[in-house]
Amino acid sequence: MQVPAPFTYERATSVEHAIALLGQLGPEARVVAGGHSLIPMMKLRLARPEALVDINDLGGELSQIRVDADMLVIGALARHADLLASAVAGEHFKIFHDAEKVIADPVVRNFGTVGGSLCQADPAEDLSAVFAAVDGVAVLRGPDGVRQVRVRELHVGPYETVLEPDELMLELRVPIRPGGGSAYEKVERRVGDYPVAAAGAAVWLDGDTVREVGIGLTAVGAEHFAAPEAEAALRGQPATEESFQAAGRVAAEHCNPSADQRGPVDYKRHLAAELTTRALRRAAARARGQEA
Amino acid sequence: MTTVEERPHTGFGRTLRKEDVRLVRGKGNYVDDVRLPGMLHGALLRSPYAHAKILSIDTSAAEAAPGVKAVITGETLKGLGLAWMPTLSYDTQAVLATDKVRFQGQEVAFVIAEDHYAARDAVELIDVDYEPLPAVVDAKKALEADAPVIRDDKEDQTTNHIFDWEAGDAAKTDEVFANAEVVVEQDVLYPRVHPAPLETCGSVADMDPVTGKLTLYTTSQAPHAHRTVYALVAGLPEHKIRVISPDIGGGFGNKVGIYPGYVMSIVGSIVTGKPVKWVEDRAEHLMSTAFARDYHMRGEIAATKDGKILGLRVKVIADHGAFNATAQPTKFPAGFFHVFTGSYDLEAAHCTVTGVYTNKAPGGVAYACSFRITEAVYLVERMVDVLAYELKADPAELRMKNLLKPDQFPYTTQTGWEYDSGNYPKALQLAMDMAGYDALRKEQAEKRERGELMGIGVAFFTEAVGAGPRKHMDILGLGMADGAELRIHPTGKAVLRISVKTQGQGHETTFAQIVGNELGLPTADIEVVHGDTDQTPFGLGTYGSRSTPVSGAATALVARKIRDKARIVASAMLEVSPDDLEWAGDRWHVKGDPEQGKTIQEIALAAHSTLELPEGVEGHLDATTVYNPPNLTYPFGAYICVVDVDPGTGAVKVRRFIAVDDCGVRINPMIVEGQVHGGLADGVGMALMQVMAFDEEGNHLGASFMDYLLPTALECPSWELGETVTPSPHHPIGAKGVGESATVGSPCAVVNAVMDALKPYGVRHADMPLTPAAVWEAMQGRPIRTDLAIP
Ligand SMILES: Cc1cc2nc3c(=O)[nH]c(=O)nc-3n(C[C@H](O)[C@H](O)[C@H](O)COP(=O)(O)OP(=O)(O)OC[C@H]3O[C@@H](n4cnc5c(N)ncnc54)[C@H](O)[C@@H]3O)c2cc1C
């Protein structure tokens, strides 16, 4: 049995309490949500927090998935399984269901949370690419109050975010705009595996023209999990196969994959193009109401 | 109204597994469930380097840590003469490293503490000063002149060479090749994989300081062999050692050998006077315990232009890791690899195998391989497909043309095996019919027109299981015969004691059924006792699909001894001559008068009663036997796999898998099918996702289940199973063994299917695992070395 190094444990009873605990316990304290990234790292002793602040009792406040005016709001403590089951999330952004179907396995999905996924900032995290594609905004709260950060600005490097040690992610907000469709495409070595590469796309069409587009990429070293050059190349173009392939090529050019046991650099780059194209194709079809 | 009579199950056929009553309720008793009063906990410090000199080890901080009882290093062991232990292949292995570490994850020090947490925390406080050395990672380079010598501990060992071994007739094979119309050559790697049982290895050692008796609860597939080895290694008297293998959560050959951790729990118990538990974690298990395969093969196949296969030649470099700890019969350092002529009628064959040391974990028998037959079958079945590719022949037709014919059995192969029985064309035809082979080929042709990639893979295998005849087969000098003891209680309930040890295969059910079939007793009335050396007869344990062929035979024969005794008792009860009795499946009765008979239960009571017994029986109803198999048994099968490959990503989806198995007589068809299901899943895993690769420093790149992937239900299609039954002529019940058949036969079917799909890209071969990346690379015309870090 792998066992973590010694640590202390506190259970937060409210958001305020959690933030206060983080402040008292200092920078070596960590929030634990689903624990499915943090605990394995602790067992391998790659992470050695001195204290854990468990936020699992804050579900009432932090796990809702709802529409608030023109925003889809997803609580940070919503489980992967909640997002997968959420009709309202699927109604506005099919990409969430596409992605959640291929994240981990049912056991992990029952526990792992949306906020934990984004805060973990694993360079192969699926939801980071999803929220980059739909241009979500994270709502963070610290001792000095609340601030909002675009998910595209949340990650500063592998396993690193802009969150302060005593800041809590409360929820994610995604603007709902008409005429949109979204999709997610992932290649994995086996179900439940982190991606070899994956791409998410959200497009908004004006007739046959791409009015707005978001492209997210993961596991291929794309800065902030996004492909802004490809988006720029596609914006205003006709929503055709040629445009999607061209955007895919641009996305591939601008990412920076590294070789590992999942594959060599050129393969991952190839996938960035292929999966971006596929995601765009499906997102556009959905925007046109042609595909479920 | 009709009523259904509820009759207890007796004999062969489908019946629920007796052991599942406890296992599915979580009431199994595994090594880690063993908790003894006063028990301490051990943890190992392991090497972070693949190859490094140990300059010094400082244990003072660890010794001072709270809860720590003792810290043991190789230096401590040296004093006891225990720093090195013998392996099952006449080599030595470090228990704890003294001079050098030779693979990443090697055992360096052992901490004993009051609980597992304290032990783990203290392990981190041990300070080892290493001087890193260049590592030998690529087996193909291990024998190069400038390769660092790994085993400089051994006198006379100046290279990384372990052994050269050959089988077959080299000259005759050369001649066949020289005259052949077609010769095709192919490099084929069967990469290093790991058995990865869900239960890792562990032990609880309890040395009683008063009686001097050692009780060892341990994850062992071969408890008797382990006891004998401990007696020889540690100099403990064998009658003072009791090895108990409780429930075992999977073995697949991984739990055949003896690991340093087991030895350290024993040493720990001797040193502290308390029971000591050691259970490794997943990463330790994947990094340090017996791997499988790692065969670098160059195959050559010779044939006529119209596809008659004439000869096979293969050269192998076998990567044995840092210590030669493979478990093979003494005469066969490459196991049964020389069964590589497979299921075909050849004129000549020859193989050479060179074993080499590398800076990787030792092992090599493991993983349901029937002593290297997995590698052999993979090689020949790949070569036949490579030949089909070159001849533009249909792989099923090519096989049909070359398979051994039923009238050729018993058949002696070019490398000396005597195949006992078989009807190969029938099995292949059945598989093709089940698959709808012609329709599949038609569908494939249509799909190719549209640029879609679909592949149909065919594989045929012959297994050689049930090791084995004592004259030829042993492990460390211990002949591979197994005992059985059967006792019928006065009330007609039975206890069978066997030497083999289930790791999930269902022995408690199957072996009860064998007894039930011989004596007409309900399965539920027969208790099977195993896994405790104080309670069972000697034998070499469960691996190589040997339990049913060897211990199953012993069980049938010991039951027949009882039946013969029962006949004499029945003759006294019925006051007739034994010769006047005949056996009716569950009773002895007077010939021609079924009413005048006695069941085994009635006879058992009489045998324990005051009844005066005739000459030749001593009373009670029990018997013992030892079975020395006259030959191996040769199960076989025909597998067909259908895959779809995504041309844009290289991702492979196994759409269908048809498996026709012939394992002779099936005792419990449900259990047989379960074994086949598991083996097929294994095969999909090895073919598509599993490998233990290493980077150039010898770092293990697959030491967790995030990196070493086990297939799930989603990668497995709904298996389509078929059977033919060709009984073994020399086995008492005609059974052949099936535990490893599917693992042996399936990887090649999957790989052949993927290669078949990639034909439009001119791909003839690519090595396992065929991950999306590997498939894509093959499509680009540059297959990769899957056992090294991806550049
Ligand atoms: C077997 C397995 C397979 C997986 N497969 C995939 C996969 O295919 N794709 C994929 O993308 N991911 C995968 N994952 C990762 C999974 O998505 C994440 O582990 C998980 O959901 C992270 O959420 P959590 O709630 O468990 O986070 P935790 O482990 O609880 O926390 C992770 C980090 O986030 C911080 N944190 C958590 N919540 C908050 C908060 N509200 N505010 C501030 N900080 C917070 C923690 O302090 C910690 O640093 C897999 C994980 C496992 C175990």
Coordinates of C-alpha atoms in Angstrom, one line a residue, chain B residues 144-623:
Chain B
E144 CA 28.6 -5.4 -27.4
A145 CA 32.2 -5.2 -26.4
D146 CA 31.9 -1.9 -24.6
A147 CA 28.7 -2.8 -22.7
P148 CA 29.1 -2.3 -18.9
V149 CA 29.3 -5.7 -17.2
I150 CA 26.3 -6.0 -14.9
R151 CA 27.2 -9.1 -13.0
D152 CA 30.7 -8.3 -11.9
D153 CA 29.8 -10.0 -8.6
K154 CA 30.3 -13.3 -10.3
E155 CA 33.7 -14.7 -10.8
D156 CA 34.4 -15.4 -14.5
Q157 CA 31.5 -13.3 -15.7
T158 CA 33.2 -10.8 -18.0
T159 CA 30.2 -10.1 -20.3
N160 CA 26.4 -9.9 -20.0
H161 CA 26.0 -13.3 -21.6
I162 CA 24.0 -15.9 -19.6
F163 CA 23.4 -18.8 -21.9
D164 CA 23.2 -20.1 -25.4
W165 CA 20.7 -22.7 -26.1
E166 CA 19.4 -24.4 -29.3
A167 CA 16.9 -26.9 -30.5
G168 CA 16.3 -28.6 -33.8
D169 CA 18.6 -29.7 -36.6
A170 CA 20.7 -26.7 -37.9
A171 CA 22.2 -28.5 -40.9
K172 CA 18.9 -29.9 -42.1
T173 CA 17.3 -26.5 -41.7
D174 CA 20.0 -24.7 -43.6
E175 CA 19.5 -27.2 -46.4
V176 CA 15.8 -26.7 -46.5
F177 CA 16.3 -23.0 -46.6
A178 CA 18.9 -23.2 -49.3
N179 CA 16.6 -25.1 -51.6
A180 CA 13.4 -23.2 -50.8
E181 CA 11.7 -21.1 -53.5
V182 CA 10.6 -18.5 -51.0
V183 CA 12.4 -17.4 -47.8
V184 CA 11.0 -14.5 -45.8
E185 CA 12.8 -12.9 -42.8
Q186 CA 11.2 -10.7 -40.1
D187 CA 12.4 -9.2 -36.8
V188 CA 9.7 -9.6 -34.2
L189 CA 9.7 -8.3 -30.7
Y190 CA 7.6 -9.7 -27.9
P191 CA 8.1 -6.8 -25.5
R192 CA 8.5 -7.0 -21.8
V193 CA 5.1 -7.1 -20.2
H194 CA 3.9 -7.6 -16.6
P195 CA 1.4 -10.1 -15.2
A196 CA 0.0 -7.4 -13.0
P197 CA -2.2 -9.5 -10.8
L198 CA -4.6 -7.3 -8.8
E199 CA -3.1 -8.5 -5.5
T200 CA 0.6 -7.5 -5.3
C201 CA 3.1 -9.8 -3.6
G202 CA 3.5 -10.0 0.2
S203 CA 4.1 -12.2 3.1
V204 CA 3.7 -12.5 6.9
A205 CA 6.5 -14.4 8.6
D206 CA 6.0 -15.8 12.0
M207 CA 9.0 -17.5 13.5
D208 CA 8.1 -19.0 16.9
P209 CA 11.2 -18.6 19.0
V210 CA 10.2 -21.4 21.3
T211 CA 9.4 -24.2 18.9
G212 CA 11.6 -22.9 16.1
K213 CA 8.8 -23.3 13.7
L214 CA 8.4 -20.8 10.9
T215 CA 4.9 -20.1 9.5
L216 CA 5.0 -18.1 6.4
Y217 CA 1.8 -16.7 4.9
T218 CA 2.7 -15.8 1.4
T219 CA 1.5 -15.1 -2.1
S220 CA 2.8 -18.3 -3.7
Q221 CA 1.7 -20.3 -6.6
A222 CA 4.0 -23.1 -5.5
P223 CA 4.0 -23.4 -1.7
H224 CA 5.8 -26.7 -1.5
A225 CA 8.6 -25.6 -3.8
H226 CA 8.9 -22.5 -1.8
R227 CA 9.2 -24.5 1.5
T228 CA 12.0 -26.6 0.0
V229 CA 13.9 -23.6 -1.3
Y230 CA 13.7 -21.8 2.1
A231 CA 15.0 -24.9 3.8
L232 CA 17.9 -25.0 1.4
V233 CA 18.6 -21.3 1.5
A234 CA 18.2 -20.5 5.1
G235 CA 19.3 -23.8 6.5
L236 CA 16.0 -24.1 8.3
P237 CA 14.8 -27.7 8.8
E238 CA 12.0 -28.4 6.3
H239 CA 9.6 -29.9 8.8
K240 CA 9.9 -26.7 10.8
I241 CA 8.7 -24.6 7.9
R242 CA 5.0 -24.2 7.1
V243 CA 4.1 -22.2 4.0
I244 CA 0.5 -21.1 3.7
S245 CA -0.8 -19.5 0.6
P246 CA -4.2 -18.2 1.5
D247 CA -6.5 -16.8 -1.2
I248 CA -4.4 -15.4 -4.0
G249 CA -5.6 -12.5 -6.1
G250 CA -4.1 -13.6 -9.4
G251 CA -0.7 -14.9 -10.2
F252 CA -0.1 -15.6 -13.9
G253 CA 3.4 -16.9 -13.1
N254 CA 4.3 -13.7 -11.1
K255 CA 4.0 -15.6 -7.8
V256 CA 6.2 -18.6 -8.8
G257 CA 9.5 -17.2 -7.7
I258 CA 10.8 -16.1 -4.3
Y259 CA 11.3 -12.4 -3.8
P260 CA 13.6 -10.5 -1.5
G261 CA 10.6 -9.2 0.3
Y262 CA 9.5 -12.7 1.4
V263 CA 13.0 -13.4 2.6
M264 CA 13.2 -10.1 4.5
S265 CA 9.9 -10.8 6.3
I266 CA 11.5 -14.0 7.5
V267 CA 14.7 -12.4 8.5
G268 CA 12.7 -9.6 10.2
S269 CA 10.8 -12.1 12.3
I270 CA 13.9 -13.9 13.3
V271 CA 15.6 -10.6 14.3
T272 CA 12.6 -9.1 16.2
G273 CA 11.0 -12.3 17.5
K274 CA 7.7 -11.0 16.3
P275 CA 5.6 -11.7 13.2
V276 CA 6.5 -9.4 10.4
K277 CA 4.3 -8.4 7.5
W278 CA 5.6 -7.1 4.2
V279 CA 3.2 -6.2 1.4
E280 CA 4.5 -4.3 -1.6
D281 CA 2.6 -1.5 -3.3
R282 CA 1.6 -1.3 -7.0
A283 CA 4.7 0.6 -8.2
E284 CA 7.0 -1.7 -6.4
H285 CA 5.2 -4.7 -7.8
L286 CA 5.4 -3.4 -11.4
M287 CA 9.0 -2.4 -11.1
S288 CA 10.6 -5.3 -9.3
T289 CA 8.7 -8.5 -9.6
A290 CA 8.7 -11.1 -12.4
F291 CA 8.0 -9.7 -15.8
A292 CA 7.3 -11.7 -18.9
R293 CA 8.5 -12.1 -22.4
D294 CA 11.2 -9.6 -23.6
Y295 CA 12.1 -11.8 -26.6
H296 CA 13.9 -10.2 -29.5
M297 CA 13.4 -12.6 -32.3
R298 CA 14.6 -12.8 -35.9
G299 CA 12.4 -15.3 -37.7
E300 CA 12.8 -16.9 -41.1
I301 CA 10.3 -19.0 -42.9
A302 CA 10.9 -21.1 -46.0
A303 CA 8.1 -22.2 -48.3
T304 CA 7.3 -23.2 -51.9
K305 CA 5.8 -20.6 -54.2
D306 CA 2.4 -22.2 -53.8
G307 CA 2.5 -21.9 -50.1
K308 CA 3.7 -25.2 -48.6
I309 CA 5.7 -24.2 -45.5
L310 CA 9.0 -26.1 -45.4
G311 CA 11.0 -24.8 -42.6
L312 CA 11.4 -22.3 -39.7
R313 CA 14.5 -20.8 -38.3
V314 CA 14.7 -18.3 -35.4
K315 CA 17.4 -16.5 -33.4
V316 CA 16.4 -15.0 -30.1
I317 CA 18.0 -12.6 -27.7
A318 CA 16.2 -13.1 -24.4
D319 CA 16.4 -10.2 -22.0
H320 CA 16.5 -11.8 -18.5
G321 CA 17.2 -8.7 -16.5
A322 CA 19.8 -8.3 -13.8
F323 CA 19.6 -11.8 -12.3
N324 CA 18.6 -14.9 -14.1
A325 CA 15.5 -15.7 -12.1
T326 CA 13.3 -17.2 -14.7
A327 CA 11.6 -20.4 -13.6
Q328 CA 12.2 -23.1 -16.2
P329 CA 12.8 -26.8 -16.2
T330 CA 16.5 -27.3 -15.8
K331 CA 17.1 -28.7 -19.3
F332 CA 15.3 -25.9 -20.9
P333 CA 16.7 -22.4 -20.1
A334 CA 14.4 -21.0 -22.8
G335 CA 11.5 -22.9 -21.5
F336 CA 9.4 -24.6 -24.1
F337 CA 10.2 -22.1 -26.8
H338 CA 11.3 -24.9 -29.1
V339 CA 7.6 -25.7 -29.6
F340 CA 7.8 -22.8 -32.1
T341 CA 7.1 -25.0 -35.1
G342 CA 3.5 -24.5 -33.9
S343 CA 0.7 -26.4 -35.6
Y344 CA 2.3 -27.1 -38.9
D345 CA 3.9 -29.9 -40.7
L346 CA 7.5 -28.9 -41.5
E347 CA 10.6 -30.5 -42.9
A348 CA 13.0 -28.8 -40.6
A349 CA 13.3 -26.2 -37.9
H350 CA 16.0 -24.7 -35.8
C351 CA 16.2 -22.1 -33.0
T352 CA 18.9 -20.5 -30.9
V353 CA 18.3 -18.5 -27.8
T354 CA 20.9 -16.3 -26.2
G355 CA 20.1 -15.1 -22.7
V356 CA 21.5 -11.8 -21.6
Y357 CA 21.7 -9.7 -18.5
T358 CA 20.3 -6.1 -18.6
N359 CA 19.7 -3.5 -16.0
K360 CA 16.1 -4.4 -15.5
A361 CA 14.1 -6.5 -13.0
P362 CA 14.7 -10.2 -13.1
G363 CA 12.0 -12.8 -13.9
G364 CA 10.9 -14.0 -17.2
V365 CA 8.6 -17.0 -16.8
A366 CA 5.6 -15.1 -15.8
Y367 CA 2.4 -14.3 -17.4
A368 CA 0.4 -17.2 -18.6
C369 CA 3.1 -18.2 -21.1
S370 CA 3.3 -21.9 -20.6
F371 CA 7.1 -21.7 -20.3
R372 CA 7.7 -19.3 -23.3
I373 CA 5.1 -20.9 -25.6
T374 CA 3.4 -17.5 -25.9
E375 CA 6.6 -16.2 -27.6
A376 CA 6.8 -19.3 -29.7
V377 CA 3.2 -19.1 -30.9
Y378 CA 3.5 -15.4 -31.5
L379 CA 6.6 -15.9 -33.6
V380 CA 5.3 -18.7 -35.8
E381 CA 1.8 -17.1 -36.3
R382 CA 3.4 -13.8 -37.2
M383 CA 5.7 -15.5 -39.6
V384 CA 2.9 -17.4 -41.3
D385 CA 1.1 -14.1 -41.9
V386 CA 4.3 -12.5 -43.1
L387 CA 4.6 -15.3 -45.6
A388 CA 0.9 -14.9 -46.6
Y389 CA 1.7 -11.2 -47.2
E390 CA 4.6 -12.0 -49.5
L391 CA 2.7 -14.7 -51.3
K392 CA -0.4 -12.6 -51.5
A393 CA -2.2 -15.6 -50.0
D394 CA -5.2 -15.7 -47.8
P395 CA -3.9 -16.3 -44.2
A396 CA -6.7 -18.7 -43.3
E397 CA -6.2 -20.7 -46.5
L398 CA -2.4 -20.8 -46.0
R399 CA -2.9 -22.2 -42.6
M400 CA -5.5 -24.7 -43.7
K401 CA -3.0 -25.9 -46.3
N402 CA -0.2 -26.4 -43.8
L403 CA -1.9 -27.5 -40.6
L404 CA -1.2 -31.0 -39.3
K405 CA -3.8 -33.5 -40.3
P406 CA -5.8 -35.5 -37.8
D407 CA -4.2 -38.8 -39.0
Q408 CA -0.7 -37.5 -38.3
F409 CA -1.3 -37.7 -34.5
P410 CA 0.5 -38.6 -32.3
Y411 CA 3.0 -36.3 -34.1
T412 CA 6.6 -35.8 -33.4
T413 CA 7.8 -32.3 -34.3
Q414 CA 11.1 -31.3 -35.7
T415 CA 12.2 -30.2 -32.3
G416 CA 11.2 -33.3 -30.5
W417 CA 7.7 -32.7 -29.0
E418 CA 5.2 -35.5 -29.2
Y419 CA 1.8 -33.9 -29.8
D420 CA -0.8 -36.2 -28.2
S421 CA -4.0 -35.6 -30.2
G422 CA -5.6 -33.0 -32.4
N423 CA -8.0 -32.2 -35.2
Y424 CA -6.7 -28.8 -36.3
P425 CA -8.6 -28.3 -39.6
K426 CA -11.9 -28.9 -37.8
A427 CA -11.1 -26.2 -35.3
L428 CA -10.1 -23.7 -37.9
Q429 CA -13.1 -24.4 -40.1
L430 CA -15.4 -24.0 -37.1
A431 CA -13.8 -20.6 -36.3
M432 CA -14.2 -19.5 -39.9
D433 CA -17.8 -20.6 -40.0
M434 CA -18.6 -18.8 -36.8
A435 CA -16.9 -15.7 -38.1
G436 CA -18.5 -15.8 -41.5
Y437 CA -15.0 -15.6 -42.9
D438 CA -15.9 -15.1 -46.6
A439 CA -18.5 -12.4 -45.8
L440 CA -15.9 -10.6 -43.7
R441 CA -13.4 -10.6 -46.6
K442 CA -16.1 -9.3 -48.9
E443 CA -16.9 -6.5 -46.4
Q444 CA -13.3 -5.7 -46.1
A445 CA -12.8 -5.4 -49.8
E446 CA -15.8 -3.0 -50.1
K447 CA -14.4 -0.9 -47.2
R448 CA -11.0 -0.7 -48.7
E449 CA -12.5 0.8 -51.8
R450 CA -13.8 3.6 -49.6
G451 CA -10.5 4.0 -47.7
E452 CA -11.8 2.4 -44.6
L453 CA -9.4 0.1 -42.7
M454 CA -10.8 -3.2 -41.5
G455 CA -8.6 -6.2 -40.6
I456 CA -9.3 -9.8 -40.1
G457 CA -6.6 -11.7 -38.1
V458 CA -6.3 -15.4 -38.0
A459 CA -4.1 -17.3 -35.5
F460 CA -3.8 -21.0 -34.7
F461 CA -1.9 -22.3 -31.7
T462 CA -0.8 -25.5 -30.1
E463 CA 0.0 -25.4 -26.5
A464 CA 2.2 -27.8 -24.5
V465 CA 1.0 -27.9 -20.9
G466 CA 1.1 -30.1 -17.9
A467 CA 4.8 -30.1 -17.1
G468 CA 5.8 -32.7 -16.8
P469 CA 7.4 -36.0 -17.0
R470 CA 9.9 -36.2 -14.1
K471 CA 12.6 -37.6 -16.3
H472 CA 12.8 -34.5 -18.3
M473 CA 11.3 -31.7 -16.2
D474 CA 12.1 -30.3 -12.9
I475 CA 12.5 -26.9 -11.2
L476 CA 15.8 -26.7 -9.3
G477 CA 16.0 -30.5 -9.3
L478 CA 12.5 -31.0 -8.0
G479 CA 10.7 -33.3 -10.4
M480 CA 7.4 -32.0 -11.7
A481 CA 5.1 -34.7 -10.3
D482 CA 2.2 -33.9 -7.9
G483 CA 0.5 -35.7 -5.1
A484 CA -3.1 -36.1 -4.1
E485 CA -4.8 -37.4 -1.0
L486 CA -8.4 -38.3 -0.7
R487 CA -10.3 -39.2 2.4
I488 CA -14.0 -40.2 2.6
H489 CA -15.4 -39.5 6.0
P490 CA -17.8 -42.0 7.6
T491 CA -20.9 -40.0 6.5
G492 CA -19.7 -40.0 2.9
K493 CA -18.3 -36.5 2.7
A494 CA -14.9 -36.2 1.3
V495 CA -11.7 -34.1 1.7
L496 CA -9.3 -33.9 -1.2
R497 CA -5.8 -32.5 -0.5
I498 CA -3.8 -31.3 -3.5
S499 CA -0.4 -29.7 -4.0
V500 CA -1.4 -27.2 -6.6
K501 CA -2.7 -23.7 -5.6
T502 CA -5.5 -21.8 -7.2
Q503 CA -5.0 -18.1 -7.8
G504 CA -8.6 -17.7 -8.9
Q505 CA -8.9 -20.6 -11.4
G506 CA -11.6 -22.4 -9.5
H507 CA -9.7 -25.5 -8.2
E508 CA -12.0 -25.9 -5.3
T509 CA -14.9 -26.5 -7.7
T510 CA -13.1 -28.3 -10.6
F511 CA -11.2 -30.7 -8.4
A512 CA -14.3 -31.5 -6.4
Q513 CA -16.1 -32.2 -9.7
I514 CA -13.3 -34.7 -10.7
V515 CA -13.8 -36.6 -7.5
G516 CA -17.5 -36.4 -7.8
N517 CA -17.3 -37.7 -11.3
E518 CA -15.3 -40.7 -10.3
L519 CA -17.2 -41.6 -7.1
G520 CA -20.7 -40.2 -7.7
L521 CA -20.5 -37.8 -4.8
P522 CA -22.2 -34.3 -5.0
T523 CA -19.7 -31.5 -5.7
A524 CA -20.9 -29.8 -2.5
D525 CA -19.8 -32.7 -0.4
I526 CA -16.2 -32.5 -1.4
E527 CA -13.9 -30.1 0.3
V528 CA -10.7 -29.3 -1.5
V529 CA -7.7 -28.4 0.7
H530 CA -4.8 -26.6 -0.8
G531 CA -2.2 -24.0 -0.2
D532 CA -0.9 -25.2 3.1
T533 CA 2.2 -27.3 3.2
D534 CA 1.4 -28.9 6.5
Q535 CA -1.9 -30.1 5.2
T536 CA -1.3 -31.2 1.6
P537 CA 1.0 -33.6 -0.2
F538 CA 4.1 -32.4 -2.1
G539 CA 3.9 -31.0 -5.6
L540 CA 5.2 -28.2 -7.7
G541 CA 2.2 -25.9 -7.8
T542 CA 0.1 -24.1 -10.3
Y543 CA 1.5 -22.4 -13.4
G544 CA 2.1 -23.5 -17.0
S545 CA -1.6 -24.7 -17.1
R546 CA -0.4 -27.7 -15.2
S547 CA -3.0 -28.1 -12.5
T548 CA -5.6 -30.1 -14.4
P549 CA -3.1 -32.1 -16.5
V550 CA -1.0 -33.1 -13.5
S551 CA -3.0 -32.7 -10.3
G552 CA -6.3 -33.3 -12.1
A553 CA -4.9 -36.6 -13.2
A554 CA -3.7 -37.4 -9.6
T555 CA -7.1 -36.5 -8.3
A556 CA -8.9 -38.8 -10.8
L557 CA -6.5 -41.6 -10.0
V558 CA -6.7 -41.3 -6.2
A559 CA -10.5 -41.4 -6.5
R560 CA -10.2 -44.5 -8.6
K561 CA -8.1 -46.0 -5.8
I562 CA -10.9 -45.3 -3.4
R563 CA -13.3 -46.8 -5.8
D564 CA -11.3 -50.0 -5.9
K565 CA -11.1 -50.1 -2.1
A566 CA -14.8 -49.4 -2.0
R567 CA -15.4 -52.4 -4.2
I568 CA -13.8 -54.7 -1.7
V569 CA -15.8 -53.2 1.1
A570 CA -19.0 -53.4 -0.9
S571 CA -18.3 -57.1 -1.6
A572 CA -18.2 -57.7 2.1
M573 CA -21.4 -55.8 2.6
L574 CA -23.2 -57.6 -0.1
E575 CA -21.5 -60.9 0.6
V576 CA -20.4 -61.5 -3.0
S577 CA -17.0 -61.6 -4.6
P578 CA -15.5 -58.2 -5.8
D579 CA -15.4 -59.7 -9.3
D580 CA -19.2 -60.0 -9.2
L581 CA -19.6 -56.2 -8.8
E582 CA -19.9 -53.6 -11.4
W583 CA -19.6 -49.8 -11.0
A584 CA -22.7 -47.8 -12.0
G585 CA -21.4 -44.2 -11.7
D586 CA -22.3 -43.8 -8.0
R587 CA -22.5 -47.4 -6.6
W588 CA -21.1 -50.8 -6.8
H589 CA -23.8 -53.3 -7.5
V590 CA -24.1 -57.0 -8.3
K591 CA -23.6 -57.6 -12.0
G592 CA -27.0 -57.8 -13.6
D593 CA -28.8 -56.7 -10.5
P594 CA -28.8 -53.0 -10.0
E595 CA -31.0 -53.2 -6.9
Q596 CA -28.3 -55.1 -5.1
G597 CA -25.8 -52.2 -4.6
K598 CA -24.1 -49.9 -2.3
T599 CA -23.3 -46.2 -2.8
I600 CA -19.9 -44.7 -1.8
Q601 CA -21.6 -43.1 1.2
E602 CA -23.0 -46.4 2.4
I603 CA -19.6 -48.0 1.8
A604 CA -17.8 -45.2 3.6
L605 CA -19.9 -45.8 6.7
A606 CA -19.3 -49.5 6.5
A607 CA -15.6 -49.0 6.1
H608 CA -15.5 -47.1 9.4
S609 CA -17.9 -49.5 11.2
T610 CA -17.5 -52.9 12.9
L611 CA -18.1 -54.7 9.7
E612 CA -15.5 -57.5 9.2
L613 CA -13.4 -56.5 6.2
P614 CA -11.9 -58.9 3.8
E615 CA -8.2 -59.3 2.9
G616 CA -6.7 -56.3 1.1
V617 CA -8.4 -53.5 3.0
E618 CA -7.4 -52.0 6.3
G619 CA -10.5 -50.1 7.1
H620 CA -11.5 -46.5 6.5
L621 CA -11.7 -45.1 3.0
D622 CA -8.7 -43.1 2.0
A623 CA -5.9 -43.1 -0.5

